[in-house]
CSV table of N, CA, C and O in Angstrom, one decimal:
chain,number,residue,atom,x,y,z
A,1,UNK,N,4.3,15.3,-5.5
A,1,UNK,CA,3.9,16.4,-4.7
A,1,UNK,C,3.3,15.9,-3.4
A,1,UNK,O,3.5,16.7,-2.4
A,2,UNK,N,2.5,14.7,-3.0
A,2,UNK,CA,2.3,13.9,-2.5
A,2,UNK,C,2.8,13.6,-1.3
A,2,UNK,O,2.6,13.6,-0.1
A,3,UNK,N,4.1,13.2,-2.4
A,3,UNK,CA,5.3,12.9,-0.8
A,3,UNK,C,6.1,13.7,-0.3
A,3,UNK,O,6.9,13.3,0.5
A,4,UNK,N,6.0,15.3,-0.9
A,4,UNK,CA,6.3,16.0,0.2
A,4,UNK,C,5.7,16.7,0.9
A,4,UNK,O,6.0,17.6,1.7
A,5,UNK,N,4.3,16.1,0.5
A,5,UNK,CA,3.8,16.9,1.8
A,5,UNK,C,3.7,15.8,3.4
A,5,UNK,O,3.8,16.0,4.7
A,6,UNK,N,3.7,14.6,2.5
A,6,UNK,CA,4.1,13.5,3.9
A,6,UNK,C,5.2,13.6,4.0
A,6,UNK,O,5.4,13.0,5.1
A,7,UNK,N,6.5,14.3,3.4
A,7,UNK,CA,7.4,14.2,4.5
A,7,UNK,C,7.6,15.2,5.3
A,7,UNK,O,8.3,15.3,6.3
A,8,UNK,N,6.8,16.2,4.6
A,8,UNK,CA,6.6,17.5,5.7
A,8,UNK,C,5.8,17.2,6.6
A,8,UNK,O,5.6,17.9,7.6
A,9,UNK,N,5.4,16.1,6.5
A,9,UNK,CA,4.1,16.0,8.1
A,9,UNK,C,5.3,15.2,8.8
A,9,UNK,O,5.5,15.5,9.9
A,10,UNK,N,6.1,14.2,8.3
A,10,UNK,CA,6.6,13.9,9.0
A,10,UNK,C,8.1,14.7,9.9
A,10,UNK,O,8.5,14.5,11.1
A,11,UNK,N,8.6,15.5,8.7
A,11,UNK,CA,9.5,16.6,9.4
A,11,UNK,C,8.7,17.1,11.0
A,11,UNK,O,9.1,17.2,12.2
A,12,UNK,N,7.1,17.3,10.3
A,12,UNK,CA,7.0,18.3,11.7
A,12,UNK,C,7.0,17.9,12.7
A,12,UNK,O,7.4,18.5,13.7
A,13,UNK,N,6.3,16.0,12.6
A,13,UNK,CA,6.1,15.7,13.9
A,13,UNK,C,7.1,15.2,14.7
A,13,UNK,O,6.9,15.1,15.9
A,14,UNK,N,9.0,14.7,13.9
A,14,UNK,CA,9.8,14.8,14.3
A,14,UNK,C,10.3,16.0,15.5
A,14,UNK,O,10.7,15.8,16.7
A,15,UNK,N,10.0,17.2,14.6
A,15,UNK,CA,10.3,18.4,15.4
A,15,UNK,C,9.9,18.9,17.0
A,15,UNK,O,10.6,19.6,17.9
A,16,UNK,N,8.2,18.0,17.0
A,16,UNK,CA,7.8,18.0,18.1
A,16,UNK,C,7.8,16.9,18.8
A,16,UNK,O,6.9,16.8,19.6
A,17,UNK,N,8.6,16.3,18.7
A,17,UNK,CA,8.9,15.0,19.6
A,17,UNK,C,8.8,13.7,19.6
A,17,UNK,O,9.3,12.8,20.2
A,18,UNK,N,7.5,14.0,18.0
A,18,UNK,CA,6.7,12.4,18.4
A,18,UNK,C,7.6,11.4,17.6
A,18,UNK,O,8.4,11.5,16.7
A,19,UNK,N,7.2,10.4,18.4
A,19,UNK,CA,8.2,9.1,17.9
A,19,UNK,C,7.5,8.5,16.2
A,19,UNK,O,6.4,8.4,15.8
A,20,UNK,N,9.1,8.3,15.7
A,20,UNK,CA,8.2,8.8,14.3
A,20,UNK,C,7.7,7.4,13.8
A,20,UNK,O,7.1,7.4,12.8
A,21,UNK,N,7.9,6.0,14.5
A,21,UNK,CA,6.9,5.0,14.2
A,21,UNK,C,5.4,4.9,14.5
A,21,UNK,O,4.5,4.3,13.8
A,22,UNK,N,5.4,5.7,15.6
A,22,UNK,CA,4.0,5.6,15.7
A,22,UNK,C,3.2,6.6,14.8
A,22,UNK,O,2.0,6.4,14.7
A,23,UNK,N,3.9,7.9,14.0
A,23,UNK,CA,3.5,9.2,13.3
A,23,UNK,C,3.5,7.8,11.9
A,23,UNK,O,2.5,7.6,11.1
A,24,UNK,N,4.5,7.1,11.8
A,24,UNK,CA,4.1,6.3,10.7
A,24,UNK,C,2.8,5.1,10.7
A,24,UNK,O,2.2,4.5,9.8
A,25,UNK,N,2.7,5.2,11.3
A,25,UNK,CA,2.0,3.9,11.7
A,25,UNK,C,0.5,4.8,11.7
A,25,UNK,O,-0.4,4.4,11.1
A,26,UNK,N,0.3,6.1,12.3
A,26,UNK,CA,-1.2,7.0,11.6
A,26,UNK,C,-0.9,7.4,10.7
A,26,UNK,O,-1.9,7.8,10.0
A,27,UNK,N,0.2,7.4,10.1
A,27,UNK,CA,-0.1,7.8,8.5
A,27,UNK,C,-0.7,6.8,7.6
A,27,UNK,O,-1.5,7.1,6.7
A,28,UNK,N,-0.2,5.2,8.3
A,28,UNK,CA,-0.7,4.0,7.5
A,28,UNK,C,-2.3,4.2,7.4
A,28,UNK,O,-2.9,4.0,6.4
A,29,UNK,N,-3.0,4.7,9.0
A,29,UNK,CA,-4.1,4.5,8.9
A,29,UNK,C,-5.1,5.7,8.5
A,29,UNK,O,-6.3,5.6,9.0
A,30,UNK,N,-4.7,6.8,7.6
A,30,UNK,CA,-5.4,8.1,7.2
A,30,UNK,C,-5.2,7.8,6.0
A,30,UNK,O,-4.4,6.9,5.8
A,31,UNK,N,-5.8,8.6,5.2
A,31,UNK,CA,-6.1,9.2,4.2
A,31,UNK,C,-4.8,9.2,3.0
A,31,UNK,O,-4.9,8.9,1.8
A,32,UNK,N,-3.8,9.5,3.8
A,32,UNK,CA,-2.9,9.9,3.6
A,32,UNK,C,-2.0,8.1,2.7
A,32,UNK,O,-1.3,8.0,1.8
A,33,UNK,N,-2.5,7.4,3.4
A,33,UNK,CA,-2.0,6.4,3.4
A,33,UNK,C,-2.3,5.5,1.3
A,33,UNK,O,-3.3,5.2,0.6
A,34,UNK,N,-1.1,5.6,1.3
A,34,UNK,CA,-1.3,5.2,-0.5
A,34,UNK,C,-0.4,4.0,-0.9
A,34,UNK,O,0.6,3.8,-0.2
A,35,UNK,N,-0.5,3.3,-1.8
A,35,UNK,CA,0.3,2.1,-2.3
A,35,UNK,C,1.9,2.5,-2.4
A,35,UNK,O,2.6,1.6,-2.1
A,36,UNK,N,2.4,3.5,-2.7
A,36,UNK,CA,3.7,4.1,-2.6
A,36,UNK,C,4.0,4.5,-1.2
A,36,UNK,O,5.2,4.3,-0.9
A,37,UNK,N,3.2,4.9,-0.2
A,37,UNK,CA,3.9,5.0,1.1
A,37,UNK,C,4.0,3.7,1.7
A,37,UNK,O,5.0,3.5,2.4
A,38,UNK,N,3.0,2.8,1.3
A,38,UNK,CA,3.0,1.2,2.2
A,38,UNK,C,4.7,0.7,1.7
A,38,UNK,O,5.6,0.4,2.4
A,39,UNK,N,4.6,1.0,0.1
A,39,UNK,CA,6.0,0.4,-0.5
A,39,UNK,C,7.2,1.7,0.0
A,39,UNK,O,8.3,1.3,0.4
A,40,UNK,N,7.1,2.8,0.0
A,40,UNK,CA,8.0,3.2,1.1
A,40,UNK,C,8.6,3.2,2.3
A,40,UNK,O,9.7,3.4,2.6
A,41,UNK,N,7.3,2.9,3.2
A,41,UNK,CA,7.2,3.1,4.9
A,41,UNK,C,8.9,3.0,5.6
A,41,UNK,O,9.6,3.7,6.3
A,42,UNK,N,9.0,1.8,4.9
A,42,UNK,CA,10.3,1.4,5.9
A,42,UNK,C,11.5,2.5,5.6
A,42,UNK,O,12.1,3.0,6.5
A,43,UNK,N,11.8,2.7,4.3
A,43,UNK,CA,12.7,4.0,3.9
A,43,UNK,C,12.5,4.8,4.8
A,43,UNK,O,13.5,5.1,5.5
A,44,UNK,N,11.4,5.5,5.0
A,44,UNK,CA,11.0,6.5,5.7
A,44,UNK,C,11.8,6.6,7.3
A,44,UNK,O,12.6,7.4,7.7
A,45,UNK,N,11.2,5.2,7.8
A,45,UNK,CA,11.7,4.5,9.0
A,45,UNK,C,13.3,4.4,9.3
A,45,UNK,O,13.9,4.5,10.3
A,46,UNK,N,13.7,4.0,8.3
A,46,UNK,CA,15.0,3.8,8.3
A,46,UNK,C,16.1,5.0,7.6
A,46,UNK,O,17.3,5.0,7.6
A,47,UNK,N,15.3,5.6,7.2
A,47,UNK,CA,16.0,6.5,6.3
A,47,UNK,C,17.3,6.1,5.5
A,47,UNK,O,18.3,6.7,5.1
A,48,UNK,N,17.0,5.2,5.3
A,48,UNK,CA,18.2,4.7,4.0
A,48,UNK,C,17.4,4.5,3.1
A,48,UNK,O,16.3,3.9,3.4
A,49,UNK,N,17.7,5.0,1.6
A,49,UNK,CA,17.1,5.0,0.4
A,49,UNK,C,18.0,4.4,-0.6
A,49,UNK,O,18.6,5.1,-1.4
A,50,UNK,N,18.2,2.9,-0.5
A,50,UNK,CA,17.9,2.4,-2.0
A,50,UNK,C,17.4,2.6,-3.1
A,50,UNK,O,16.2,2.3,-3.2
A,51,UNK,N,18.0,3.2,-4.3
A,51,UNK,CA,17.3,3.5,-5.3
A,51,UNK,C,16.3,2.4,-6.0
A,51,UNK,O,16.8,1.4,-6.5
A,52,UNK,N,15.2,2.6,-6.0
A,52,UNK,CA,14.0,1.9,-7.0
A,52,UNK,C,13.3,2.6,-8.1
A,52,UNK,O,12.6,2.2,-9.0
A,53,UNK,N,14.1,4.3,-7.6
A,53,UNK,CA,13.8,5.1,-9.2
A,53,UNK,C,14.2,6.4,-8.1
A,53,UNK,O,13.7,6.9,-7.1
A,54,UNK,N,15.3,6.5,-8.7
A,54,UNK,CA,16.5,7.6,-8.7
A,54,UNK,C,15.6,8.8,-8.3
A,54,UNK,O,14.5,9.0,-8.7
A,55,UNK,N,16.3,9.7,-7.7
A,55,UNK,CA,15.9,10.8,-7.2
A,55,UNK,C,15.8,11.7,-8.5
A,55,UNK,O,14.9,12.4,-8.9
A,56,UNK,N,17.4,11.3,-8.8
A,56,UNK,CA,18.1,12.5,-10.4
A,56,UNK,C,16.8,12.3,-11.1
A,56,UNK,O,16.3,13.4,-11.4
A,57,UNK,N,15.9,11.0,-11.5
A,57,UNK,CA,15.2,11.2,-12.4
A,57,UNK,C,13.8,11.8,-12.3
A,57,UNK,O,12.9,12.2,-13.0
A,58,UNK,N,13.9,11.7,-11.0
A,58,UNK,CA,12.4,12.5,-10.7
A,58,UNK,C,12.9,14.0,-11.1
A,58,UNK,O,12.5,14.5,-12.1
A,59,UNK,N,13.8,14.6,-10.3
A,59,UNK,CA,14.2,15.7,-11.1
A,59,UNK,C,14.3,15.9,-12.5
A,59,UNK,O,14.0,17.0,-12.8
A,60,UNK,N,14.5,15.3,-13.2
A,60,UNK,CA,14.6,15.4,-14.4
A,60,UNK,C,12.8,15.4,-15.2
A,60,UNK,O,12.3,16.2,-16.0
A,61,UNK,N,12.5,14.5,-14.8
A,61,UNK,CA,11.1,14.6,-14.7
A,61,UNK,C,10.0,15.8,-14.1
A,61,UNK,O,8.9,16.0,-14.7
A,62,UNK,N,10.3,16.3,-13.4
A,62,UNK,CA,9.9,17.6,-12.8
A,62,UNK,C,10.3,18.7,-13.5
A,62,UNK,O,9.6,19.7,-13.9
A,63,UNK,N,12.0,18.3,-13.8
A,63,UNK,CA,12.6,19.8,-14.6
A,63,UNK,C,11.6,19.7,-16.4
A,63,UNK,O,11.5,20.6,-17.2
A,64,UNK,N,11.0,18.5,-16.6
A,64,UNK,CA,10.6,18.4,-18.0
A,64,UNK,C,8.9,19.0,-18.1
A,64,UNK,O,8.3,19.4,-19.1
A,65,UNK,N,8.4,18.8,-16.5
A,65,UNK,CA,6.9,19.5,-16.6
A,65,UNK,C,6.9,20.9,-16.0
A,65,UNK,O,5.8,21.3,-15.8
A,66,UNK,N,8.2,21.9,-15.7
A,66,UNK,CA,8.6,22.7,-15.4
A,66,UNK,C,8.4,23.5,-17.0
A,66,UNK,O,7.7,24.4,-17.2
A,67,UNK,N,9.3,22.7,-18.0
A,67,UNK,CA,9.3,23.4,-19.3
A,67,UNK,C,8.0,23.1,-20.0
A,67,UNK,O,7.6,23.8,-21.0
A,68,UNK,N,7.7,22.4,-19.7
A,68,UNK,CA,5.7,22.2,-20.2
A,68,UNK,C,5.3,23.2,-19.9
A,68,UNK,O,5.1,24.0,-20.9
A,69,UNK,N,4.9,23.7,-18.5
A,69,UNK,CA,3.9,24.8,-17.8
A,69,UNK,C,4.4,26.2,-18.3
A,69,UNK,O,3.5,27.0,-18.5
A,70,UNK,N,5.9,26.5,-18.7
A,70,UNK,CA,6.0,27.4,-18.8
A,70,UNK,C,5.7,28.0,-20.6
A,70,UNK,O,5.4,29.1,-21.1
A,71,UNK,N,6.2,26.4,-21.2
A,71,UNK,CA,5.7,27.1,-22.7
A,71,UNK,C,4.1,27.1,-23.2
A,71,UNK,O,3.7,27.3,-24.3
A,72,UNK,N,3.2,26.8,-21.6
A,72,UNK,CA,1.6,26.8,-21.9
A,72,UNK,C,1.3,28.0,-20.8
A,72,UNK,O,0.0,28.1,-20.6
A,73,UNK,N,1.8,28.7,-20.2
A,73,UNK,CA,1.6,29.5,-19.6
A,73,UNK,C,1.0,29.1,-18.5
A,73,UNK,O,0.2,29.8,-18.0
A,74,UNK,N,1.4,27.6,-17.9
A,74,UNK,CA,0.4,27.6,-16.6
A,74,UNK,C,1.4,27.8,-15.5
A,74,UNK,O,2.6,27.6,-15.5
A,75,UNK,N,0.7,28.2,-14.3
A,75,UNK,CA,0.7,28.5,-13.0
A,75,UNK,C,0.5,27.2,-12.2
A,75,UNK,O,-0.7,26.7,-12.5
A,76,UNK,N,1.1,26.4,-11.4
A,76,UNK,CA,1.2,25.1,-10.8
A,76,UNK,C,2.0,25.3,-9.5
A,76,UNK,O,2.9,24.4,-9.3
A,77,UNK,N,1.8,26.2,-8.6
A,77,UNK,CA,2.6,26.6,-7.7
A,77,UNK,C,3.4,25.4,-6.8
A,77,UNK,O,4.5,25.5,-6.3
A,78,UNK,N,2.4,24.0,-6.6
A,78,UNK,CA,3.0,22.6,-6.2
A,78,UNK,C,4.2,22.4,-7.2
A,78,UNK,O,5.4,22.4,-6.9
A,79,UNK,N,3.7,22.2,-8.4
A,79,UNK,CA,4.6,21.8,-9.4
A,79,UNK,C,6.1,22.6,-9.1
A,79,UNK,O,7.1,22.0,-8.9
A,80,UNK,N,6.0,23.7,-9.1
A,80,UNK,CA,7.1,24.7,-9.1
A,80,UNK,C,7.9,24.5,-7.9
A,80,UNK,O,9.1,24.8,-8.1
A,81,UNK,N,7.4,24.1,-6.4
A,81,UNK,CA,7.9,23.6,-5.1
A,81,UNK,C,8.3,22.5,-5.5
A,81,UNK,O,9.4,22.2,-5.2
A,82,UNK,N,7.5,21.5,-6.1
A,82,UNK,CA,8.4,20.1,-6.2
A,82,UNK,C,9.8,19.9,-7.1
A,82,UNK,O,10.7,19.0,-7.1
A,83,UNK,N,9.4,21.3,-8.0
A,83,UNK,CA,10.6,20.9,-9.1
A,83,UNK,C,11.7,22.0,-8.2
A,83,UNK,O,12.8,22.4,-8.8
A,84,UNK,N,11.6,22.4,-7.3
A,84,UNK,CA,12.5,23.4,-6.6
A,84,UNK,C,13.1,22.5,-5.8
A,84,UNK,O,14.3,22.5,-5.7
A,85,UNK,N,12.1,21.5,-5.0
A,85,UNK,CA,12.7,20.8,-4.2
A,85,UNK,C,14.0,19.4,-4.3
A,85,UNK,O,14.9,18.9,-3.6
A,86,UNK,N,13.3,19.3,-5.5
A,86,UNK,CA,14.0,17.9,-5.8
A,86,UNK,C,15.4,18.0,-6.7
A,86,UNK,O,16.3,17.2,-6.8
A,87,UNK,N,15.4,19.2,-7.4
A,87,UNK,CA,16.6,20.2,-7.7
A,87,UNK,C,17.3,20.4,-6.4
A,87,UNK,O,18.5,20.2,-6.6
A,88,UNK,N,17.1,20.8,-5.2
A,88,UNK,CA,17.9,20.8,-4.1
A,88,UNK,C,18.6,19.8,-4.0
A,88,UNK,O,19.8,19.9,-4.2
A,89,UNK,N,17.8,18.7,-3.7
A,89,UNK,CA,18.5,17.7,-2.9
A,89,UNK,C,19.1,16.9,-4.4
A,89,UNK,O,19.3,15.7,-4.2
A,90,UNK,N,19.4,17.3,-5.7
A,90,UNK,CA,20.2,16.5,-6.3
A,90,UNK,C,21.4,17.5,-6.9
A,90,UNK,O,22.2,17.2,-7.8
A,91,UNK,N,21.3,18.3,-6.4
A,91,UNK,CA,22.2,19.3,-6.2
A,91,UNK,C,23.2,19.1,-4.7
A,91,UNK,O,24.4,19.4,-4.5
A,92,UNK,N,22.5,18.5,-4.1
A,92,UNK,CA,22.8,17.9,-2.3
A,92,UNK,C,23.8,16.9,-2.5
A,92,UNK,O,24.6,16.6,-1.7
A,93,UNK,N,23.6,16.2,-3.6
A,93,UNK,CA,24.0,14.9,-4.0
A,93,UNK,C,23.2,13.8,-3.8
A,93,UNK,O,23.7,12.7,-3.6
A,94,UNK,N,22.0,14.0,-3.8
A,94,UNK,CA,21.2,12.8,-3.4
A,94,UNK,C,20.9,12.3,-4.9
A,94,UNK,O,20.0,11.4,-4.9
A,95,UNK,N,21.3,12.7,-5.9
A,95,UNK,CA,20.3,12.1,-6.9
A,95,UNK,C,20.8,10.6,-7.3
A,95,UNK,O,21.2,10.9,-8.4
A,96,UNK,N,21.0,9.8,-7.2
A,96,UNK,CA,21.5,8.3,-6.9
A,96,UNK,C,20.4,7.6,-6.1
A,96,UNK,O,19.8,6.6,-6.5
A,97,UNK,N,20.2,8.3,-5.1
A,97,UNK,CA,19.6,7.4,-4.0
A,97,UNK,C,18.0,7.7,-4.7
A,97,UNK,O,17.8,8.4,-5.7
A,98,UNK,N,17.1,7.1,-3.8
A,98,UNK,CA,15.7,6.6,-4.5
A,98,UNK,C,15.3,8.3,-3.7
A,98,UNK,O,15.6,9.0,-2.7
A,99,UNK,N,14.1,8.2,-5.0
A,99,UNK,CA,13.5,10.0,-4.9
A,99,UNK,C,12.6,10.2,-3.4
A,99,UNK,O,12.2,11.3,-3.3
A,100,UNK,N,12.4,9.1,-2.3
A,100,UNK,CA,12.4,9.2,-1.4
A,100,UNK,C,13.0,10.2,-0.7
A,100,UNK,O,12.3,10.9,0.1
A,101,UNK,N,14.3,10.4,-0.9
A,101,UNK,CA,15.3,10.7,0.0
A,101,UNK,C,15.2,12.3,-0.1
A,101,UNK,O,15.6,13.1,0.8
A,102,UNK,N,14.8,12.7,-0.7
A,102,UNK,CA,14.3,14.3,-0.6
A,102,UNK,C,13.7,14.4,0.8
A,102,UNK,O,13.6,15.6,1.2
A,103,UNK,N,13.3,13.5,1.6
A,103,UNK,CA,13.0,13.0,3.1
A,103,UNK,C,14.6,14.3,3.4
A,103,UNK,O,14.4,15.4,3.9
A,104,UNK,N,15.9,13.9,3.0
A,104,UNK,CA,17.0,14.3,4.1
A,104,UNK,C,17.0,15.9,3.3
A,104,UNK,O,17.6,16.7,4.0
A,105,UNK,N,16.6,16.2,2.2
A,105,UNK,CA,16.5,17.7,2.3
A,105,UNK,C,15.7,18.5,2.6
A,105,UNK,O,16.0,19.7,3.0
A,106,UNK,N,14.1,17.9,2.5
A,106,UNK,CA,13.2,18.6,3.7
A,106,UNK,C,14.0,19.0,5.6
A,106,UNK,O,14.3,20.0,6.1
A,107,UNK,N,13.9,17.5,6.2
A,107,UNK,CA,14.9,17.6,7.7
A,107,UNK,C,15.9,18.6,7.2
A,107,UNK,O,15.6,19.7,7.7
A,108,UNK,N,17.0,18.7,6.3
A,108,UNK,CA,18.1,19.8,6.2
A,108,UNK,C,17.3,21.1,6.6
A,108,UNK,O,17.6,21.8,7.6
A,109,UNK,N,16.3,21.1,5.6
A,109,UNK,CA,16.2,23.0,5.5
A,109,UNK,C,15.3,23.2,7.3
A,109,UNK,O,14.7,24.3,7.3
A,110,UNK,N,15.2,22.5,8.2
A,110,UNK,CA,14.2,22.7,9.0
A,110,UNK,C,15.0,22.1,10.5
A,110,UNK,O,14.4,21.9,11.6
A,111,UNK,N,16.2,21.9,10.2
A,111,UNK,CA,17.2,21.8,11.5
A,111,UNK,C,16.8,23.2,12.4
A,111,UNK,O,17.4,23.4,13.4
């Protein structure tokens, strides 16, 4: 859930022009900045995703705390965006590439 909201920060600042090494490079230095983005950064940068753990299976993983919440009655409105999201994009065909790459179906829906 994490990383989509960094890649929504990063969609946006695309959108507005900024050059997205340097948007990477304050991400390195906020808050924001976590042991998985340092080991992502360059994906981000390059946007090529080598899988190091499949998109499909984050989906699959998402789709399995999807059926958790619902047979305990909880409300997880994140949870419910991320398992919507990551269903997208392996629906897109991305589920092969590393769960990163949900990066190219955020940019999709925001062309």
């Amino acid at each position: 859930m994490l990383k989509i909201s960094l890649l929504e920060s990063i969609t946006f600042a695309a959108k507005l022009g900024l050059e997205k090494e340097k948007v990477l490079d304050m991400i390195g230095m906020s808050a924001m900045n976590t042991p998985l983005f340092g080991f992502k950064r360059e994906l981000f940068a390059t946007e090529n995703f080598p899988s190091a753990f499949a998109l499909e299976l984050m989906s699959k993983d998402l789709g399995l705390l999807k059926q958790m919440m619902d047979e305990q009655g909880l409300n997880l409105p994140l949870s419910e965006i991320s398992n919507k999201a990551y269903l997208q994009a392996k629906n897109e065909g991305l589920g092969k590439e590393d769960m990163s790459a949900i990066l190219k179906t955020v940019k999709g829906d925001n062309r």
